XYZ file of C-alpha atoms in Angstrom:
712
model
C -86.635 -117.271 12.545
C -83.788 -115.085 13.536
C -81.391 -117.255 11.556
C -83.559 -117.330 8.401
C -83.592 -113.571 8.026
C -79.868 -113.218 7.360
C -79.938 -116.157 4.982
C -82.815 -114.589 3.090
C -80.981 -111.374 2.805
C -77.838 -113.079 1.589
C -79.923 -114.951 -1.079
C -81.396 -111.692 -2.276
C -77.933 -110.177 -2.633
C -76.700 -113.181 -4.598
C -79.746 -112.983 -6.853
C -79.080 -109.350 -7.535
C -75.453 -109.997 -8.361
C -76.415 -112.851 -10.670
C -79.017 -110.721 -12.342
C -76.471 -107.972 -12.899
C -73.965 -110.404 -14.359
C -76.611 -111.820 -16.700
C -77.603 -108.401 -17.848
C -74.001 -107.368 -18.500
C -73.350 -110.523 -20.512
C -76.517 -109.983 -22.553
C -75.364 -106.376 -23.291
C -72.037 -107.554 -24.509
C -73.602 -110.018 -26.817
C -76.077 -107.532 -28.242
C -73.464 -104.775 -28.572
C -70.146 -106.266 -29.561
C -68.811 -102.920 -30.924
C -69.406 -100.952 -27.732
C -66.583 -98.637 -26.552
C -64.802 -99.001 -23.262
C -66.637 -96.064 -21.814
C -69.976 -97.539 -22.733
C -68.989 -100.905 -21.235
C -67.906 -99.229 -18.019
C -71.139 -97.263 -17.891
C -73.272 -100.395 -18.337
C -71.214 -102.279 -15.765
C -71.538 -99.474 -13.345
C -75.255 -99.297 -13.806
C -75.696 -103.004 -13.272
C -73.460 -102.876 -10.199
C -75.521 -100.045 -8.823
C -78.714 -102.056 -9.270
C -77.145 -105.014 -7.504
C -75.993 -102.766 -4.685
C -79.414 -101.288 -4.263
C -80.956 -104.750 -4.053
C -78.350 -105.756 -1.461
C -78.932 -102.646 0.539
C -82.655 -103.235 0.446
C -82.151 -106.728 1.749
C -79.838 -105.615 4.545
C -82.238 -102.876 5.481
C -85.076 -105.300 5.847
C -82.953 -107.584 7.996
C -81.891 -104.655 10.147
C -85.441 -103.483 10.615
C -86.466 -106.930 11.784
C -83.600 -106.981 14.296
C -84.384 -103.564 15.533
C -88.023 -104.487 16.097
C -86.911 -107.494 18.037
C -84.465 -105.395 20.050
C -87.160 -102.837 20.683
C -89.460 -105.400 22.071
C -86.719 -106.647 24.383
C -85.940 -103.138 25.545
C -89.619 -102.511 26.206
C -89.748 -105.559 28.366
C -86.564 -104.489 30.133
C -88.101 -101.109 30.854
C -91.149 -102.751 32.320
C -89.070 -105.327 34.106
C -85.320 -104.810 34.005
C -84.721 -108.186 35.544
C -86.653 -109.907 32.817
C -83.938 -109.186 30.254
C -80.852 -111.264 30.296
C -78.229 -110.042 27.950
C -76.820 -113.477 27.746
C -80.211 -114.764 26.644
C -80.081 -112.416 23.666
C -78.910 -113.784 20.441
C -75.165 -113.658 19.923
C -75.367 -111.059 17.229
C -77.462 -108.804 19.452
C -75.034 -109.155 22.354
C -72.161 -108.203 20.069
C -74.112 -105.245 18.743
C -74.877 -104.075 22.304
C -71.247 -104.137 23.255
C -70.414 -102.286 20.106
C -73.101 -99.739 20.840
C -71.676 -99.177 24.355
C -68.175 -98.744 23.034
C -69.414 -96.461 20.285
C -71.331 -94.344 22.812
C -68.244 -93.957 25.006
C -66.184 -93.044 21.958
C -68.843 -90.544 20.875
C -68.890 -88.894 24.302
C -65.106 -88.517 24.280
C -65.214 -87.215 20.721
C -67.873 -84.670 21.657
C -65.757 -83.383 24.542
C -62.736 -82.990 22.261
C -64.854 -81.252 19.682
C -66.204 -78.853 22.320
C -62.695 -77.953 23.393
C -61.618 -77.628 19.782
C -64.624 -75.435 19.051
C -63.706 -73.128 21.968
C -60.140 -72.832 20.690
C -61.406 -72.269 17.169
C -63.770 -69.614 18.411
C -60.915 -67.755 20.091
C -58.743 -68.125 17.013
C -61.637 -66.976 14.910
C -62.071 -63.958 17.138
C -58.365 -63.107 16.838
C -58.530 -63.686 13.109
C -61.550 -61.406 12.882
C -59.626 -58.711 14.816
C -56.667 -59.099 12.486
C -58.942 -59.027 9.509
C -60.684 -55.931 10.833
C -57.288 -54.232 11.353
C -56.229 -55.098 7.843
C -59.520 -53.688 6.650
C -58.958 -50.467 8.630
C -61.378 -51.323 11.421
C -59.020 -51.479 14.402
C -61.554 -49.624 16.549
C -64.395 -52.040 15.714
C -64.959 -54.213 18.724
C -67.716 -55.165 21.053
C -68.771 -52.657 23.664
C -67.743 -49.426 21.886
C -67.490 -46.317 24.029
C -70.380 -43.873 24.228
C -68.386 -41.086 22.616
C -67.510 -43.307 19.666
C -71.167 -44.272 19.195
C -72.181 -40.596 19.223
C -69.397 -39.674 16.825
C -70.490 -42.386 14.388
C -74.104 -41.319 14.735
C -73.090 -37.792 13.792
C -71.112 -39.124 10.843
C -67.431 -39.987 10.682
C -66.852 -37.625 7.812
C -67.429 -34.621 10.007
C -64.462 -35.427 12.274
C -62.265 -37.234 9.869
C -63.573 -40.719 10.700
C -61.851 -43.484 12.638
C -59.742 -44.294 9.620
C -57.891 -41.017 10.272
C -57.325 -41.731 13.944
C -54.164 -43.449 15.105
C -55.516 -46.379 17.098
C -53.740 -49.638 17.820
C -54.234 -52.776 19.835
C -51.637 -54.587 21.826
C -51.582 -58.019 23.377
C -51.252 -58.310 27.175
C -47.553 -58.884 26.474
C -47.437 -55.568 24.517
C -47.224 -57.097 21.061
C -49.022 -55.545 18.095
C -52.502 -56.913 17.220
C -53.946 -54.199 15.025
C -53.345 -50.660 13.820
C -55.417 -48.214 11.824
C -54.067 -47.073 8.453
C -53.290 -43.656 9.931
C -51.142 -45.269 12.632
C -49.461 -47.550 10.105
C -48.639 -44.557 7.948
C -47.339 -42.641 10.962
C -45.101 -45.529 12.037
C -44.021 -46.281 8.478
C -44.884 -50.004 8.941
C -47.743 -52.178 7.661
C -49.768 -54.366 10.011
C -48.022 -57.409 8.579
C -44.661 -55.887 9.593
C -46.021 -54.976 13.015
C -47.641 -58.329 13.919
C -45.696 -60.502 16.343
C -43.453 -57.486 17.219
C -43.317 -55.658 20.536
C -44.166 -51.993 20.724
C -40.900 -51.493 22.643
C -39.024 -52.172 19.407
C -40.123 -48.659 18.434
C -39.928 -46.943 21.847
C -36.842 -44.842 22.550
C -34.487 -46.744 24.804
C -34.402 -44.007 27.420
C -38.225 -43.894 27.626
C -38.786 -47.666 27.724
C -38.839 -48.109 31.554
C -41.478 -45.401 32.054
C -43.666 -46.671 29.198
C -43.474 -50.258 30.415
C -44.511 -49.169 33.894
C -47.479 -47.239 32.422
C -48.648 -50.272 30.401
C -48.394 -52.541 33.442
C -50.436 -49.998 35.403
C -53.073 -50.083 32.607
C -53.217 -53.891 32.851
C -53.803 -53.634 36.613
C -56.131 -50.642 36.760
C -57.816 -50.888 33.351
C -56.556 -47.616 31.879
C -53.688 -45.175 31.721
C -53.753 -41.699 30.200
C -51.404 -39.040 28.841
C -48.377 -41.311 28.481
C -45.726 -39.356 26.586
C -42.643 -40.946 25.059
C -40.518 -40.952 21.918
C -40.979 -43.314 19.001
C -38.201 -44.325 16.631
C -39.878 -44.414 13.223
C -38.898 -46.731 10.444
C -37.679 -43.765 8.418
C -35.104 -43.082 11.114
C -36.819 -40.028 12.502
C -37.949 -39.473 16.050
C -41.430 -38.320 17.069
C -43.041 -37.549 20.394
C -46.423 -39.235 20.997
C -49.026 -39.221 23.717
C -51.250 -42.280 24.176
C -54.297 -43.193 26.211
C -54.580 -46.914 27.050
C -57.769 -48.860 27.831
C -57.645 -52.560 28.770
C -60.297 -54.998 27.469
C -61.010 -58.110 29.550
C -62.620 -61.516 28.962
C -65.757 -62.446 30.961
C -63.581 -64.222 33.490
C -61.533 -61.011 34.063
C -58.431 -61.893 32.089
C -56.843 -59.110 29.950
C -57.803 -59.598 26.336
C -55.946 -56.702 24.727
C -54.883 -53.077 25.182
C -56.574 -50.421 23.089
C -54.174 -47.499 22.541
C -55.084 -44.124 21.088
C -51.981 -42.392 19.700
C -51.552 -38.649 19.232
C -48.540 -36.984 17.635
C -47.367 -34.240 20.044
C -43.980 -33.571 18.480
C -44.834 -30.009 17.563
C -46.286 -29.390 20.976
C -43.190 -30.820 22.661
C -41.001 -28.730 20.374
C -43.106 -25.671 21.105
C -43.010 -26.400 24.836
C -39.273 -26.915 24.633
C -38.847 -23.659 22.761
C -41.192 -22.022 25.212
C -39.180 -23.365 28.144
C -35.982 -22.259 26.441
C -37.404 -18.818 25.805
C -38.772 -18.757 29.333
C -35.340 -19.613 30.678
C -33.773 -17.009 28.424
C -36.390 -14.545 29.543
C -35.723 -15.438 33.162
C -32.008 -15.034 32.603
C -32.600 -11.759 30.808
C -34.857 -10.711 33.638
C -32.146 -11.616 36.150
C -29.607 -9.675 34.120
C -32.027 -6.770 33.891
C -32.554 -6.857 37.631
C -28.793 -6.975 38.186
C -28.367 -4.115 35.729
C -31.085 -2.177 37.501
C -29.416 -2.821 40.830
C -26.059 -1.835 39.340
C -27.640 1.246 37.824
C -29.191 2.092 41.145
C -25.853 1.620 42.888
C -24.160 3.579 40.132
C -26.777 6.283 40.428
C -26.240 6.393 44.159
C -22.473 6.404 43.622
C -22.740 9.269 41.156
C -25.053 11.052 43.514
C -22.584 10.533 46.347
C -19.710 11.549 44.088
C -21.572 14.637 42.923
C -22.584 15.810 46.366
C -19.432 14.821 48.276
C -16.755 15.480 45.666
C -13.962 17.853 46.748
C -15.174 20.211 43.988
C -17.992 22.766 44.065
C -20.508 21.641 41.385
C -23.411 23.872 40.319
C -25.657 24.595 37.330
C -27.219 27.820 36.106
C -30.361 27.975 33.974
C -31.038 30.274 31.024
C -31.882 33.155 33.378
C -28.616 32.809 35.290
C -30.250 31.294 38.373
C -29.031 28.325 40.383
C -30.656 25.138 39.066
C -28.655 22.778 41.284
C -25.547 22.560 43.456
C -23.811 19.865 45.472
C -23.425 19.501 49.207
C -19.753 20.446 49.055
C -20.652 23.883 47.729
C -23.313 24.355 50.383
C -20.876 23.377 53.139
C -18.137 25.591 51.713
C -20.369 28.661 51.520
C -22.494 27.941 54.602
C -25.807 28.231 52.735
C -28.762 25.839 52.764
C -30.211 24.475 49.531
C -33.253 26.701 49.932
C -30.970 29.749 50.218
C -29.538 29.191 46.720
C -32.229 27.315 44.786
C -33.548 29.512 41.921
C -31.554 32.458 43.273
C -29.546 34.589 40.814
C -25.872 33.788 40.500
C -24.908 37.355 41.513
C -26.254 36.504 44.977
C -22.907 34.864 45.874
C -20.592 37.345 44.102
C -18.570 40.147 45.650
C -19.098 43.664 44.397
C -16.079 43.546 42.103
C -16.955 40.110 40.628
C -20.561 41.171 40.218
C -19.468 44.060 38.003
C -17.375 41.675 35.866
C -20.303 39.246 35.557
C -22.711 41.987 34.497
C -20.297 42.930 31.721
C -20.326 39.292 30.495
C -23.697 37.757 31.425
C -23.248 34.943 28.866
C -19.957 33.758 30.391
C -21.580 30.506 31.600
C -23.280 29.802 28.261
C -20.051 28.734 26.562
C -17.098 26.572 27.489
C -14.349 28.338 29.314
C -12.618 29.135 32.572
C -13.092 32.175 34.786
C -12.010 33.333 38.201
C -14.295 35.076 40.611
C -14.780 35.960 44.245
C -17.699 34.483 46.161
C -19.161 35.688 49.438
C -19.902 33.084 52.080
C -22.955 33.364 54.293
C -20.800 34.762 57.108
C -19.528 37.507 54.773
C -16.078 35.998 54.112
C -14.834 36.312 50.539
C -13.105 33.391 48.832
C -11.361 33.076 45.477
C -12.749 30.404 43.123
C -11.642 29.060 39.783
C -14.598 27.941 37.616
C -14.643 25.681 34.553
C -17.933 25.589 32.602
C -19.423 23.295 29.946
C -22.827 24.282 28.451
C -25.687 21.802 27.961
C -27.509 22.355 24.639
C -30.683 20.895 23.174
C -31.022 19.186 19.786
C -31.272 22.578 18.066
C -28.157 23.911 19.771
C -30.027 26.171 22.178
C -28.609 26.673 25.649
C -30.403 24.790 28.424
C -28.171 25.046 31.452
C -24.540 25.173 32.458
C -22.469 22.515 34.150
C -19.787 24.209 36.207
C -17.095 22.961 38.547
C -15.553 25.449 40.945
C -12.492 25.048 43.118
C -11.486 27.325 45.941
C -8.073 28.841 45.191
C -7.868 31.350 48.025
C -4.888 29.618 49.615
C -3.277 29.034 46.233
C -3.575 32.704 45.358
C -2.217 33.642 48.752
C 0.753 31.340 48.253
C 1.214 32.620 44.711
C 1.296 36.164 46.013
C 3.761 35.101 48.693
C 5.892 33.303 46.126
C 5.868 36.331 43.879
C 6.943 38.477 46.797
C 9.670 35.997 47.707
C 10.762 35.779 44.079
C 11.053 39.526 43.917
C 12.958 39.518 47.212
C 15.162 36.683 45.954
C 15.809 38.593 42.765
C 16.860 41.599 44.765
C 19.036 39.394 47.004
C 20.625 37.762 43.977
C 21.417 41.127 42.511
C 22.966 42.184 45.813
C 25.003 38.956 45.895
C 26.204 39.541 42.380
C 27.281 43.035 43.370
C 28.999 41.623 46.461
C 30.734 38.957 44.374
C 31.976 41.571 41.972
C 33.149 43.673 44.876
C 34.829 40.613 46.394
C 36.562 39.868 43.101
C 37.749 43.445 42.916
C 38.771 43.325 46.565
C 40.591 40.024 46.111
C 42.452 41.314 43.093
C 43.335 44.559 44.834
C 44.375 42.768 48.024
C 46.478 40.233 46.176
C 48.068 42.969 44.091
C 48.659 45.268 47.064
C 49.998 42.407 49.202
C 52.281 41.109 46.482
C 53.796 44.553 45.830
C 55.494 44.939 49.278
C 56.151 41.204 49.257
C 58.093 41.465 46.021
C 59.994 44.436 47.536
C 60.756 42.357 50.617
C 61.918 39.418 48.493
C 64.084 41.688 46.317
C 65.839 43.434 49.179
C 66.282 40.130 51.005
C 68.021 38.748 47.948
C 70.175 41.952 47.761
C 71.248 41.511 51.359
C 72.022 37.838 50.805
C 74.078 38.577 47.692
C 75.839 41.860 48.663
C 76.251 41.647 52.421
C 76.405 37.942 53.134
C 80.107 38.109 54.139
C 79.416 40.946 56.570
C 76.365 39.375 58.281
C 77.985 36.218 59.434
C 76.437 32.783 59.722
C 73.562 33.849 61.930
C 72.676 36.785 59.659
C 72.689 34.496 56.621
C 70.288 32.141 58.419
C 67.978 35.017 59.237
C 68.000 36.261 55.671
C 67.298 32.709 54.391
C 64.310 32.413 56.729
C 63.081 35.776 55.475
C 63.393 34.689 51.841
C 61.563 31.376 52.430
C 58.795 33.081 54.417
C 58.273 35.636 51.668
C 58.062 32.796 49.104
C 55.488 30.932 51.187
C 53.565 34.141 51.635
C 53.513 34.619 47.876
C 52.276 31.088 47.296
C 49.677 31.544 50.007
C 48.407 34.746 48.399
C 48.165 32.956 45.020
C 46.264 30.042 46.613
C 43.854 32.445 48.271
C 43.199 34.119 44.935
C 42.737 30.740 43.251
C 40.440 29.537 46.024
C 38.258 32.616 45.744
C 37.786 31.983 42.050
C 37.548 28.130 42.192
C 33.953 28.134 43.390
C 32.755 29.892 40.229
C 32.767 28.570 36.684
C 34.186 31.466 34.722
C 33.608 30.153 31.227
C 30.300 29.049 29.762
C 29.872 25.287 30.229
C 30.946 23.299 27.191
C 31.679 19.711 26.265
C 35.292 18.615 26.215
C 37.357 15.484 25.991
C 38.922 14.551 29.322
C 41.721 12.822 27.459
C 42.803 16.129 25.936
C 42.668 17.761 29.394
C 44.943 15.029 30.762
C 47.403 15.598 27.892
C 47.482 19.306 28.777
C 48.114 18.541 32.468
C 50.800 16.015 31.521
C 52.569 18.711 29.544
C 52.399 21.125 32.478
C 53.760 18.542 34.924
C 56.349 16.897 32.675
C 59.194 18.382 34.745
C 57.785 16.986 37.991
C 57.141 13.614 36.337
C 60.706 13.388 35.089
C 62.163 14.567 38.378
C 60.168 11.912 40.332
C 60.894 9.192 37.712
C 57.104 8.626 37.668
C 54.480 7.180 35.318
C 51.093 8.718 34.408
C 48.837 5.839 33.235
C 45.454 6.125 31.531
C 43.186 3.124 32.270
C 41.447 3.225 28.914
C 39.951 6.087 26.938
C 38.349 8.877 28.940
C 34.797 10.057 28.162
C 33.417 13.403 27.090
C 32.315 15.654 29.977
C 30.613 19.031 30.334
C 31.910 22.018 32.299
C 34.750 24.548 32.428
C 37.809 22.836 30.899
C 40.249 25.272 32.584
C 38.867 24.513 36.026
C 38.912 20.745 35.328
C 42.559 21.073 34.191
C 43.384 22.825 37.459
C 41.524 20.055 39.372
C 43.491 17.252 37.674
C 46.746 19.165 38.069
C 46.260 19.403 41.847
C 45.304 15.721 42.224
C 48.127 14.387 40.009
C 50.771 16.636 41.609
C 49.599 15.513 45.082
C 49.871 11.888 43.995
C 53.477 12.478 42.914
C 54.426 14.787 45.804
C 53.122 12.572 48.642
C 54.874 9.500 47.250
C 58.013 7.808 48.597
C 57.971 4.950 46.067
C 61.040 4.486 43.840
C 58.694 4.449 40.838
C 55.611 6.559 41.553
C 52.510 5.778 39.502
C 49.319 7.747 38.980
C 46.349 6.005 37.266
C 43.493 7.954 35.710
C 40.275 6.241 34.623
C 36.493 6.487 34.683
C 33.366 4.484 35.485
C 29.630 4.916 35.694
C 28.725 6.276 39.141
C 26.910 4.268 41.783
C 23.875 5.819 43.495
C 24.652 8.697 45.786
C 23.573 6.718 48.843
C 26.404 4.252 48.155
C 28.700 6.940 49.514
C 32.456 6.901 49.654
C 34.181 3.601 49.907
C 32.338 1.771 47.112
C 35.128 2.088 44.591
C 37.657 -0.738 44.396
C 41.244 -0.106 45.256
C 44.419 -1.337 43.688
C 44.492 -2.626 40.165
C 40.813 -3.548 40.169
C 39.588 -0.050 39.362
C 40.130 -0.498 35.634
C 37.460 -3.186 35.459
C 34.827 -0.427 35.620
C 35.915 1.285 32.385
C 33.724 1.141 29.297
C 29.985 1.305 28.756
C 28.871 -1.516 31.010
C 25.594 -0.460 32.640
C 25.728 0.243 36.362
C 23.261 1.727 38.855
C 23.143 5.478 38.739
C 23.191 5.932 34.927
C 20.093 8.116 35.278
C 22.127 10.743 37.094
C 23.762 11.710 33.789
C 27.203 11.930 35.398
C 30.527 10.245 34.937
C 32.914 9.295 37.757
C 36.654 9.999 37.357
C 39.282 8.526 39.645
C 42.955 9.451 40.192
C 44.798 6.648 41.983
C 48.427 6.727 43.188
C 50.774 4.375 44.994
C 51.850 6.997 47.523
C 51.953 7.116 51.307
C 48.173 6.880 51.761
C 45.836 8.670 54.156
C 44.405 7.523 57.444
C 40.559 7.204 57.150
C 40.237 9.499 60.167
C 41.389 12.419 58.012
C 39.430 11.684 54.807
C 37.053 14.576 55.454
C 39.579 16.879 57.118
C 41.962 17.057 54.165
C 39.387 18.938 52.029
C 39.374 21.881 54.474
C 41.257 25.088 53.758
C 44.885 25.059 54.910
C 44.473 21.603 56.532
C 47.843 19.853 56.447
C 48.732 16.429 57.825
C 52.514 16.947 57.524
C 55.074 19.622 58.423
C 56.223 22.058 55.723
C 59.729 20.622 56.121
C 58.393 17.161 55.118
C 56.160 18.111 52.174
C 55.895 21.578 50.665
C 52.559 23.308 50.140
C 50.001 25.494 51.865
C 47.180 22.949 52.317
C 44.793 24.739 49.964
C 45.067 22.331 46.994
C 42.318 19.852 47.989
C 40.063 22.685 49.141
C 40.395 24.192 45.662
C 39.581 20.776 44.142
C 36.441 20.504 46.234
C 35.327 24.001 45.216
C 35.797 23.176 41.516
C 33.870 19.880 41.716
C 30.988 21.390 43.669
C 30.797 24.281 41.197
C 30.136 21.610 38.516
C 27.376 19.984 40.595
C 29.489 16.950 41.542
C 31.100 15.507 44.651
C 34.607 14.425 45.584
C 35.898 11.896 48.088
C 38.983 9.813 48.849
C 39.492 6.107 49.440
C 42.748 5.259 51.115
C 44.617 3.413 53.825
C 48.062 4.329 55.240
C 50.836 2.862 53.085
C 48.386 1.649 50.361
C 48.127 4.726 48.194
C 45.100 6.947 47.697
C 42.238 7.053 45.187
C 40.548 10.422 44.692
C 37.132 10.141 43.006
C 34.930 12.934 41.682
C 31.842 13.168 39.463
C 31.208 15.472 36.518
C 28.221 16.004 34.181
C 28.459 13.641 31.211
C 27.688 15.168 27.845
C 25.074 13.107 25.909
C 25.890 12.197 22.285
C 24.195 14.321 19.579
C 20.742 13.180 18.439
C 20.846 10.568 15.680
C 24.402 9.461 16.470
C 25.681 6.601 18.534
C 28.535 6.909 20.921
C 31.540 4.834 19.865
C 32.468 1.975 22.136
C 35.586 2.815 24.154
C 38.105 0.042 23.823
C 40.172 -0.621 26.900
C 43.757 0.452 26.518
C 46.470 1.845 28.760
C 48.728 4.757 27.949
C 51.710 5.677 30.058
C 53.689 8.863 30.481
C 57.172 7.874 31.533
C 59.784 10.021 33.157
C 61.480 10.571 29.790
C 58.267 11.726 28.024
C 58.529 15.018 26.198
C 55.329 16.808 25.143
C-alpha cells in the first residue's frame, strides 16, 4: 500500500504531462500562423496545468505519508518502546534523519539570526542617531531631561528652540556622533565632515590635556561641568567655549555616548581678560598712587621740616599786617612761643625806630622787595634783620598774605661797621705812608746830594795832592793819598747804590707792556764796553716774550744780572744766556729749572703747569764761578758780599736791588747754582695778554749772540 501511493502519483504526473503535450500539439495544428509569443504563452499554460496536476498528486502522497507517520508517533507517545525506527519504511527513516538534521540547522540558524538582529538593532540605533543629527535632532534621545521636557512643553520658539543650541554627541572614544546645526555652523564643519573625527582635532594643543582629563572624568562619574578650552575653527579663528558633559549608558552600564552642551564664551573670556588687565593696571596705578601719596607725605614732612628748621626766619603777614605763620627758627631766634606771635601785629616785634619806618610804609610787605629792620627779642635785645618779601595774590590780583624770609645780619652789620672803620683807618695810614715816602724820597735826595758834595771836594783835593805834591809826600804819602782816593770812590758808589735801592722798591712809571728783546738790546748797548773787555758773548735762547711793568726798572734788573755774570767769571770766553719759559707752580720752589744747555728746551708756547698765574719766567745763565747753595738766600741781602773788594769790585747791593725790582712787579727771584758750574738767576714778571681778537705769533726758536766785537 505504501509502495502503490508513489506509483499512483507518478502515473498522475505522467498523465498530466501527456495531456499537456497533446493539447499543445492540437493548438499548433489548429493555429499554424500563431506568433512565437502566442506559442510560448500556450506552452506555458499547458506546463502550468501539468505542474498543478503533479503537485496535486505529490500532495496527496505526502498527506498519506504524514497520516501514517502521525499514527506511528501517536503510538510512540503512548508507548515509546513500541516504535522501532528501523521498522519504519525506508523513506520514512530517511525523512526522519533529514528532519533531525534540518531541526539542528534551524536552531543554529535561529541563533545566528538572533545575534545578527542584535547587531542590526545597535546599528539601526546608531543610524537613527546619525539620521536625527542630520535632521537637526541631536538632542532627541530616550530619557530626556526634565528641563528639556518643560522647555518643549512651553514651546521651543520662546527660547530659540533646540535647533539654536550647540549640542553634540561624542563616542566613548571622543569621536563625533552628532551635532546640531548651530554647532555645525559654529565649528564651520558639517556632520559628514565631523563623523569619524576626534574632537581633539579642533581643541587647542595647549588645552588638550585638561580637556581629555575632564572627558575621562565624565566617563567615570557620569558628568562634568564648566569645562573651558579653546577651539580651532575651520576658518582659522580661535574661540573660547564652555561645555557641560553628560554620559549616557547602556542597560548593562557601558558608556553609550557623551552628550555635550557647548556655549561660546569668547566675549566673556575677552571681557574677563580685559577686566583682569584693567584690574592689574588699576592695582598698579593704586600702588603708584600709594607710593606717590607716601612720597608726598614724606615730601610734605620734608618741606615742613625744611620750613621750620631752615637757617632762615620764615613768616607770613595777612592783609591786616598780623602774623599768619612763622617757623620754629624764628621762634627760637626771638625767644617767643607760637601763641605769643600768632595773629599779633607785626609792629609787636619792631624797635621804636623801625616801627616808625613801618608806619610810614604799611604796604611794604604787600609787594616784592627787600627791607632792613630791627626786631626786639623777648628778652629785650635788638637784632638787625634783612627781609625779602614775595606777595601771594588771588586770581583777581588781590593781596592775600606775604611770604617773607628774614636773616639776622647783626654780626654782619657789626663787621661792616668795623671794616668801614678799619678802611678809614687804613686810608689814613696809607696817606701817612705816602707822606712818609715822599719825605723819605726828599730826605734820600738831600742826603745823597749833601753827602756827595763834601765827597766830591774830598776827591778833588785828594787828586790835587796826588798831582801837585806827590814828589814831596814820598812813597808812604802817595799810598795814603791813593787809599783816600779809592775810599772816596767807593763811598760815592755806595751812596749811589743806596739811592738806587731806595727807589728800586717802587715802580716809578705807570705799568706798560714792552718787549723784553728790546730791553735786552738796550742793556747790551750799555754794557758793550764790558762785553768787549771780557771777550764775552751775550746769547738769546730764542725770542723773548712781551711783559708788563716798568721797562726802566727791568732794564736796571737785567743790567745788574748780566754784569754780575760777566764780573764773577774767570772763563777765557764768558757766556751769558737769556731765555724764558712758562713758570711752574709756586710750590715747586727754587731748583726746578734745568741747568746747563738744557734750559733752552723750555722756550716757546708749550703748555706747562702754572699758565694760570699769567706770568712769564726769565732766566739769566752764565758760565762763571758759581755760588755755593748755602749762600743762595744770603746773596740777596743788602751789602752781602761773598768775596773781598780786592777780588771783585762792588758794594754788594746789586742783587738786593734786583730783588726789590722783581718784588715791586709782583714776582719772585731765585738762583740755581753750584760752585764752578755757573749760576742761573730766574725771576718772574707779569705776562701781557694779546689784544682781543688777535692771536699771538708762535715764537720760533733761534739764538742771537753779542760777541766781544759787537758795536751797537
